[in-house]
Short mmCIF file of C-alpha atoms in Angstrom, two decimals:
data_model
loop_
_atom_site.label_atom_id
_atom_site.label_comp_id
_atom_site.label_asym_id
_atom_site.label_seq_id
_atom_site.Cartn_x
_atom_site.Cartn_y
_atom_site.Cartn_z
CA UNK U 24 -58.26 25.91 25.54
CA UNK U 25 -55.20 27.43 27.16
CA UNK U 26 -53.58 29.84 24.73
CA UNK U 27 -49.93 30.79 25.05
CA UNK U 28 -49.01 34.02 23.31
CA UNK U 29 -45.65 35.50 22.41
CA UNK U 30 -44.37 37.57 25.31
CA UNK U 31 -46.51 35.80 27.93
CA UNK U 32 -44.75 35.04 31.22
CA UNK U 33 -43.98 31.33 31.08
CA UNK U 34 -41.85 31.19 34.24
CA UNK U 35 -44.58 29.26 36.07
CA UNK U 36 -44.48 26.42 33.53
CA UNK U 37 -42.30 23.73 35.07
CA UNK U 38 -41.74 20.01 34.88
CA UNK U 39 -41.35 17.37 32.19
CA UNK U 40 -44.36 15.21 31.34
CA UNK U 41 -44.33 11.83 29.62
CA UNK U 42 -47.76 10.95 28.22
CA UNK U 43 -48.86 7.32 27.99
CA UNK U 44 -51.92 5.30 27.05
CA UNK U 45 -52.69 2.33 29.31
CA UNK U 46 -54.23 -0.60 27.45
CA UNK U 47 -55.10 -3.74 29.46
CA UNK U 48 -53.12 -2.26 32.36
CA UNK U 49 -49.97 -1.97 30.25
CA UNK U 50 -48.10 1.03 28.91
CA UNK U 51 -45.67 0.79 25.96
CA UNK U 52 -41.96 0.38 26.65
CA UNK U 53 -41.20 3.71 24.97
CA UNK U 54 -42.89 5.35 27.98
CA UNK U 55 -40.16 4.03 30.24
CA UNK U 56 -37.46 5.00 27.77
CA UNK U 57 -38.78 8.57 27.80
CA UNK U 58 -39.07 8.62 31.59
CA UNK U 59 -35.43 7.58 31.92
CA UNK U 60 -34.30 10.39 29.61
CA UNK U 61 -36.63 12.90 31.31
CA UNK U 62 -35.25 11.92 34.71
CA UNK U 63 -31.67 12.50 33.57
CA UNK U 64 -32.64 15.96 32.30
CA UNK U 65 -34.81 16.67 35.31
CA UNK U 66 -32.03 15.83 37.74
CA UNK U 67 -29.59 18.08 35.90
CA UNK U 68 -31.97 21.02 35.52
CA UNK U 69 -34.15 20.65 38.62
CA UNK U 70 -37.34 19.65 36.79
CA UNK U 71 -39.94 17.25 38.20
CA UNK U 72 -40.78 14.28 35.98
CA UNK U 73 -44.43 13.30 35.69
CA UNK U 74 -45.99 10.32 33.94
CA UNK U 75 -49.47 11.27 32.68
CA UNK U 76 -51.45 8.10 31.99
CA UNK U 77 -54.85 7.87 30.32
CA UNK U 78 -56.93 4.69 30.11
CA UNK U 79 -59.16 2.38 32.11
CA UNK U 80 -58.68 -0.40 34.65
CA UNK U 81 -55.19 0.70 35.61
CA UNK U 82 -53.29 -0.66 38.58
CA UNK U 83 -49.89 -2.12 37.69
CA UNK U 84 -49.24 0.50 35.03
CA UNK U 85 -49.64 3.28 37.60
CA UNK U 86 -46.73 2.10 39.74
CA UNK U 87 -44.21 1.10 37.07
CA UNK U 88 -43.22 4.68 36.11
CA UNK U 89 -41.78 5.28 39.59
CA UNK U 90 -39.28 2.45 39.10
CA UNK U 91 -38.01 4.10 35.92
CA UNK U 92 -37.55 7.53 37.48
CA UNK U 93 -40.92 9.31 37.55
CA UNK U 94 -41.35 11.64 40.51
CA UNK U 95 -45.11 11.74 40.08
CA UNK U 96 -47.90 9.86 38.31
CA UNK U 97 -51.12 11.61 37.27
CA UNK U 98 -53.85 9.53 35.70
CA UNK U 99 -57.39 9.61 34.38
CA UNK U 100 -59.29 6.31 34.58
CA UNK U 101 -62.63 6.28 32.75
CA UNK U 102 -64.53 3.42 31.13
CA UNK U 103 -64.89 5.47 27.96
CA UNK U 104 -61.09 5.68 27.78
CA UNK U 105 -60.58 1.92 27.62
CA UNK U 106 -59.78 2.12 23.91
CA UNK U 107 -57.83 4.94 22.32
CA UNK U 108 -59.96 7.62 20.70
CA UNK U 109 -58.22 10.71 19.38
CA UNK U 110 -60.89 13.23 20.32
CA UNK U 111 -61.62 12.09 23.85
CA UNK U 112 -57.96 11.57 24.70
CA UNK U 113 -57.09 15.02 23.36
CA UNK U 114 -59.91 16.53 25.45
CA UNK U 115 -58.61 14.88 28.62
CA UNK U 116 -54.98 15.78 28.02
CA UNK U 117 -55.86 19.38 27.18
CA UNK U 118 -57.56 19.69 30.57
CA UNK U 119 -54.61 18.17 32.41
CA UNK U 120 -52.01 20.35 30.69
CA UNK U 121 -54.14 23.43 31.26
CA UNK U 122 -54.30 22.66 34.98
CA UNK U 123 -50.69 21.66 35.68
CA UNK U 124 -48.90 23.74 32.99
CA UNK U 125 -45.85 21.52 32.35
CA UNK U 126 -42.94 23.14 30.55
CA UNK U 127 -42.30 20.07 28.35
CA UNK U 128 -44.53 17.22 27.18
CA UNK U 129 -43.10 14.08 25.59
CA UNK U 130 -44.81 11.30 23.63
CA UNK U 131 -43.62 8.02 22.21
CA UNK U 132 -43.75 8.10 18.41
CA UNK U 133 -45.97 5.02 18.29
CA UNK U 134 -49.45 4.81 16.74
CA UNK U 135 -51.05 6.63 19.67
CA UNK U 136 -48.37 9.27 20.25
CA UNK U 137 -48.08 10.19 16.58
CA UNK U 138 -51.83 10.74 16.43
CA UNK U 139 -52.34 12.47 19.78
CA UNK U 140 -49.33 14.78 20.01
CA UNK U 141 -50.04 16.97 16.95
CA UNK U 142 -53.67 17.36 18.01
CA UNK U 143 -52.54 18.74 21.37
CA UNK U 144 -49.98 20.96 19.66
CA UNK U 145 -52.71 22.54 17.52
CA UNK U 146 -55.08 23.01 20.45
CA UNK U 147 -52.44 24.68 22.61
CA UNK U 148 -50.93 26.61 19.71
CA UNK U 149 -47.45 25.37 20.44
CA UNK U 150 -44.71 23.64 18.47
CA UNK U 151 -43.91 19.96 18.28
CA UNK U 152 -40.96 18.06 16.83
CA UNK U 153 -41.84 14.58 15.56
CA UNK U 154 -39.63 11.49 15.52
CA UNK U 155 -36.70 12.97 17.44
CA UNK U 156 -33.62 10.81 17.81
CA UNK U 157 -32.57 12.32 21.14
CA UNK U 158 -33.42 15.02 23.66
CA UNK U 159 -31.37 17.43 25.74
CA UNK U 160 -31.91 20.64 27.66
CA UNK U 161 -30.05 23.92 28.06
CA UNK U 162 -30.57 27.31 29.66
CA UNK U 163 -30.70 30.03 27.00
CA UNK U 164 -31.45 33.65 27.93
CA UNK U 165 -32.57 32.46 31.35
CA UNK U 166 -35.09 29.94 30.01
CA UNK U 167 -34.85 26.14 30.22
CA UNK U 168 -35.24 24.98 26.64
CA UNK U 169 -35.85 21.44 25.46
CA UNK U 170 -33.38 20.63 22.68
CA UNK U 171 -35.19 18.36 20.25
CA UNK U 172 -32.65 16.57 18.08
CA UNK U 173 -33.62 15.55 14.53
CA UNK U 174 -31.80 14.49 11.36
CA UNK U 175 -31.76 17.06 8.58
CA UNK U 176 -30.58 17.24 4.96
CA UNK U 177 -31.39 13.59 4.30
CA UNK U 178 -29.73 12.58 7.53
CA UNK U 179 -26.40 14.27 6.84
CA UNK U 180 -26.58 16.42 9.99
CA UNK U 181 -28.46 16.50 13.30
CA UNK U 182 -30.09 19.78 14.29
CA UNK U 183 -31.45 21.08 17.61
CA UNK U 184 -35.01 22.40 17.42
CA UNK U 185 -36.02 24.89 20.11
CA UNK U 186 -39.44 26.22 21.06
CA UNK U 187 -38.59 29.57 22.63
CA UNK U 188 -41.91 31.40 22.58
CA UNK U 189 -44.60 28.81 23.36
CA UNK U 190 -45.39 26.30 26.07
CA UNK U 191 -45.44 23.45 26.53
CA UNK U 192 -42.43 22.35 24.48
CA UNK U 193 -43.42 19.09 22.81
CA UNK U 194 -41.69 16.22 21.07
CA UNK U 195 -42.22 12.61 20.03
CA UNK U 196 -39.42 10.03 20.11
CA UNK U 197 -39.46 6.78 18.21
CA UNK U 198 -39.47 3.59 20.32
CA UNK U 199 -36.00 2.15 20.83
CA UNK U 200 -34.12 5.41 20.24
CA UNK U 201 -33.47 6.10 23.93
CA UNK U 202 -31.75 3.83 26.40
CA UNK U 203 -34.04 1.84 28.66
CA UNK U 204 -32.70 2.38 32.17
CA UNK U 205 -32.67 -0.44 34.69
CA UNK U 206 -35.76 -0.09 36.89
CA UNK U 207 -35.38 0.47 40.62
CA UNK U 208 -38.24 -1.54 42.11
CA UNK U 209 -37.68 0.07 45.51
CA UNK U 210 -39.03 3.35 44.15
CA UNK U 211 -42.74 3.96 44.60
CA UNK U 212 -45.31 6.67 45.17
CA UNK U 213 -48.98 7.51 45.36
CA UNK U 214 -50.56 8.17 41.96
CA UNK U 215 -52.81 11.23 41.67
CA UNK U 216 -56.20 10.55 40.12
CA UNK U 217 -57.80 13.35 38.14
CA UNK U 218 -61.52 13.24 37.44
CA UNK U 219 -62.16 14.23 33.84
CA UNK U 220 -65.53 12.98 32.67
CA UNK U 221 -65.78 11.65 29.14
CA UNK U 222 -69.24 11.69 27.59
CA UNK U 223 -70.35 9.23 24.93
CA UNK U 224 -70.72 12.10 22.49
CA UNK U 225 -66.96 12.77 22.72
CA UNK U 226 -66.11 9.29 21.43
CA UNK U 227 -65.80 9.63 17.66
CA UNK U 228 -64.38 6.17 16.97
CA UNK U 229 -64.96 2.80 18.63
CA UNK U 230 -63.07 -0.45 18.29
CA UNK U 231 -65.35 -3.23 17.05
CA UNK U 232 -62.80 -6.02 17.15
CA UNK U 233 -59.15 -6.41 18.07
CA UNK U 234 -56.88 -8.95 16.38
CA UNK U 235 -53.64 -9.70 18.28
CA UNK U 236 -50.52 -8.96 16.28
CA UNK U 237 -48.71 -12.08 15.13
CA UNK U 238 -45.07 -11.79 16.11
CA UNK U 239 -42.72 -12.37 13.19
CA UNK U 240 -40.27 -15.20 13.81
CA UNK U 241 -37.65 -13.26 11.87
CA UNK U 242 -37.87 -10.01 13.79
CA UNK U 243 -34.64 -8.19 12.99
CA UNK U 244 -35.11 -6.02 16.07
CA UNK U 245 -34.31 -9.07 18.20
CA UNK U 246 -31.24 -10.21 16.24
CA UNK U 247 -27.89 -10.28 18.04
CA UNK U 248 -25.94 -10.41 14.77
CA UNK U 249 -26.86 -8.33 11.71
CA UNK U 250 -25.15 -7.91 8.34
CA UNK U 251 -26.57 -4.99 6.39
CA UNK U 252 -26.12 -3.70 2.87
CA UNK U 253 -26.47 -0.36 1.14
CA UNK U 254 -25.88 1.36 -2.17
CA UNK U 255 -22.35 -0.01 -2.36
CA UNK U 256 -23.87 -3.14 -3.89
CA UNK U 257 -24.48 -2.62 -7.62
CA UNK U 258 -26.60 -5.73 -8.29
CA UNK U 259 -29.16 -7.75 -6.37
CA UNK U 260 -27.02 -10.84 -6.86
CA UNK U 261 -24.12 -9.23 -5.02
CA UNK U 262 -26.43 -8.05 -2.24
CA UNK U 263 -28.00 -11.51 -1.87
CA UNK U 264 -24.62 -12.93 -0.84
CA UNK U 265 -25.14 -11.20 2.51
CA UNK U 266 -27.51 -14.04 3.37
CA UNK U 267 -24.66 -16.49 2.87
CA UNK U 268 -22.55 -14.57 5.35
CA UNK U 269 -25.45 -14.26 7.77
CA UNK U 270 -25.97 -18.03 7.71
CA UNK U 271 -22.30 -18.62 8.44
CA UNK U 272 -22.25 -16.40 11.54
CA UNK U 273 -25.79 -16.97 12.79
CA UNK U 274 -27.16 -13.56 11.89
CA UNK U 275 -29.85 -11.78 9.88
CA UNK U 276 -29.70 -9.55 6.83
CA UNK U 277 -30.75 -5.91 7.01
CA UNK U 278 -30.63 -3.04 4.54
CA UNK U 279 -30.89 0.68 4.00
CA UNK U 280 -33.99 2.33 2.54
CA UNK U 281 -32.65 2.57 -1.06
CA UNK U 282 -32.11 -1.19 -1.13
CA UNK U 283 -35.67 -1.77 0.09
CA UNK U 284 -36.99 0.67 -2.51
CA UNK U 285 -35.16 -1.32 -5.19
CA UNK U 286 -37.18 -4.32 -4.10
CA UNK U 287 -34.12 -6.38 -3.18
CA UNK U 288 -35.43 -7.11 0.33
CA UNK U 289 -38.66 -6.68 2.28
CA UNK U 290 -39.28 -3.44 4.20
CA UNK U 291 -39.49 -5.41 7.46
CA UNK U 292 -35.68 -5.64 7.24
CA UNK U 293 -35.10 -1.92 6.67
CA UNK U 294 -32.90 -0.42 9.40
CA UNK U 295 -32.82 3.24 10.32
CA UNK U 296 -34.94 6.20 11.34
CA UNK U 297 -37.63 5.31 8.83
CA UNK U 298 -37.33 1.58 9.47
CA UNK U 299 -36.47 -0.71 12.39
CA UNK U 300 -34.41 0.29 15.41
CA UNK U 301 -31.89 -2.46 16.25
CA UNK U 302 -29.51 -3.12 19.13
CA UNK U 303 -27.29 -6.02 18.01
CA UNK U 304 -24.17 -7.39 19.63
CA UNK U 305 -22.49 -7.40 16.21
CA UNK U 306 -23.34 -5.15 13.26
CA UNK U 307 -21.51 -5.37 9.94
CA UNK U 308 -22.36 -2.69 7.38
CA UNK U 309 -21.42 -3.25 3.74
CA UNK U 310 -21.55 -0.35 1.29
CA UNK U 311 -23.44 1.97 3.66
CA UNK U 312 -22.34 5.61 3.67
CA UNK U 313 -23.29 6.34 7.27
CA UNK U 314 -26.05 8.94 7.05
CA UNK U 315 -27.74 9.60 10.39
CA UNK U 316 -31.03 8.35 8.96
CA UNK U 317 -29.47 4.88 8.97
CA UNK U 318 -26.89 4.85 11.76
CA UNK U 319 -29.41 6.48 14.09
CA UNK U 320 -31.32 3.22 13.93
CA UNK U 321 -28.38 1.15 15.20
CA UNK U 322 -28.31 1.72 18.94
CA UNK U 323 -25.09 0.99 20.81
CA UNK U 324 -24.04 -2.23 19.05
CA UNK U 325 -21.49 -4.33 20.89
CA UNK U 326 -19.21 -4.29 17.84
CA UNK U 327 -19.76 -2.18 14.73
CA UNK U 328 -17.78 -3.11 11.58
CA UNK U 329 -18.02 -1.01 8.42
CA UNK U 330 -16.94 -1.83 4.87
CA UNK U 331 -16.93 1.01 2.34
CA UNK U 332 -14.79 1.80 -0.69
CA UNK U 333 -14.68 5.49 0.32
CA UNK U 334 -12.14 5.86 3.17
CA UNK U 335 -13.78 9.20 4.05
CA UNK U 336 -17.28 7.75 4.43
CA UNK U 337 -19.06 9.06 7.57
CA UNK U 338 -19.81 5.51 8.70
CA UNK U 339 -16.18 5.10 9.73
CA UNK U 340 -16.77 7.77 12.36
CA UNK U 341 -19.24 5.56 14.22
CA UNK U 342 -17.77 2.10 13.51
CA UNK U 343 -15.40 0.34 15.89
CA UNK U 344 -13.55 -1.25 12.97
CA UNK U 345 -13.43 -0.22 9.32
CA UNK U 346 -12.35 -1.77 6.04
CA UNK U 347 -11.77 0.54 3.06
CA UNK U 348 -12.55 -1.59 0.03
CA UNK U 349 -15.19 -2.74 -2.43
CA UNK U 350 -18.00 -4.31 -0.42
CA UNK U 351 -18.55 -7.10 -3.00
CA UNK U 352 -14.90 -8.17 -2.88
CA UNK U 353 -14.58 -7.92 0.90
CA UNK U 354 -17.79 -9.91 1.36
CA UNK U 355 -16.62 -12.67 -0.97
CA UNK U 356 -13.26 -12.87 0.79
CA UNK U 357 -14.89 -13.01 4.21
CA UNK U 358 -17.28 -15.76 3.17
CA UNK U 359 -14.41 -17.81 1.70
CA UNK U 360 -12.32 -17.39 4.84
CA UNK U 361 -15.19 -18.39 7.15
CA UNK U 362 -15.92 -21.47 5.08
CA UNK U 363 -12.34 -22.61 5.55
#
C-alpha cells in the first residue's frame, strides 16, 4: 500500500485518471463523460488524461477513450477480471496507482464506481467526494487542486470540496451529470498493457448467472418533454392532473423526492440528484422550489418553464420562463387553453 502522509512532497503526482470497468468489451457512458471533463481541465492546467481500464477480452473499449479526449490508455486484461469483484479490482487498481501516482482519480458513480472508489480511498488513506455534480480545478498555494462540487444543506447551496494534504484526489460523478462531448474518431493511440496477476484466492465473489436488464418503455430519462410537480401541489388529485397536461403535449410526468415519498408517483419518475438525470427539450416545473438536489438533475433543457406561487423561488433563477402563481390554477388554465 502506498501511504501519503501530511507534509509529504506530492509534486511528482501528476495527471487525471478516469477508472473504468470493461464488461463484454464495453465501458459505461459515464466513462466518456468523465474523460471529456478531465480533458477540459487537463488542457487548461497542463495535466495528462489517462483512462485506466480493468476487465477481460478488451479490444474496442481500449480505443474509444482516445476519441473522447484521453491522452493515454492503461489497462489490465485478466480472465479473473471478466466479472467485477471488489477485492481483486481494488488490488489491481492499488498497484496501478502506486506505480503511476496520478494526482486525481475519477470514477463514475455507478454500481461499480460507488463500490470500488471508497475501497481505494481507504487503502491509500486519501479523501473521496461521492456523487459530485461537477468538477473544476484551481491552483491554490502553488498546488493544482481538484474542486469537487457537491450540494449541501439539502441542496440549497453547492460547495467545493478540496483535498489539500493527500493524493490522489478522488471523486465519483453520477452518470448524466457531465456533458458527453462529441467523439473525434480521428484520435487514436497505443494502449499500455500492465501485467497484474490475479489469483483465484483474491476473488471473493463470483457471478453465477446474469439476467439482462429489461428496459422500461416509460424511461423518463429518454423523454423530450417532461412536466414535473413538487410540494406546491397540496393533494394527489391536483398532482395527477399533470398527466392530463403530459398527454396533451406528448410528454411524461416527473416529480421531486417529497412527492415520491408521499406515494403519489413511482420512484422511477423521481428527478434530481437522488433520482433520474434528465435532458429534455422542454421541462415544465410546477410547484418546485428549485433546490439544487432537484435542478441539478435537469441537464441543459432546451426550454425550462417554472410555475411557483413564490416570486422569489430559486427555480426562477434557472428557468428560461417563469410564472408566479398557484400551480394548481395555472395547470388548470393551461390544460383548458390547450384543449381549445
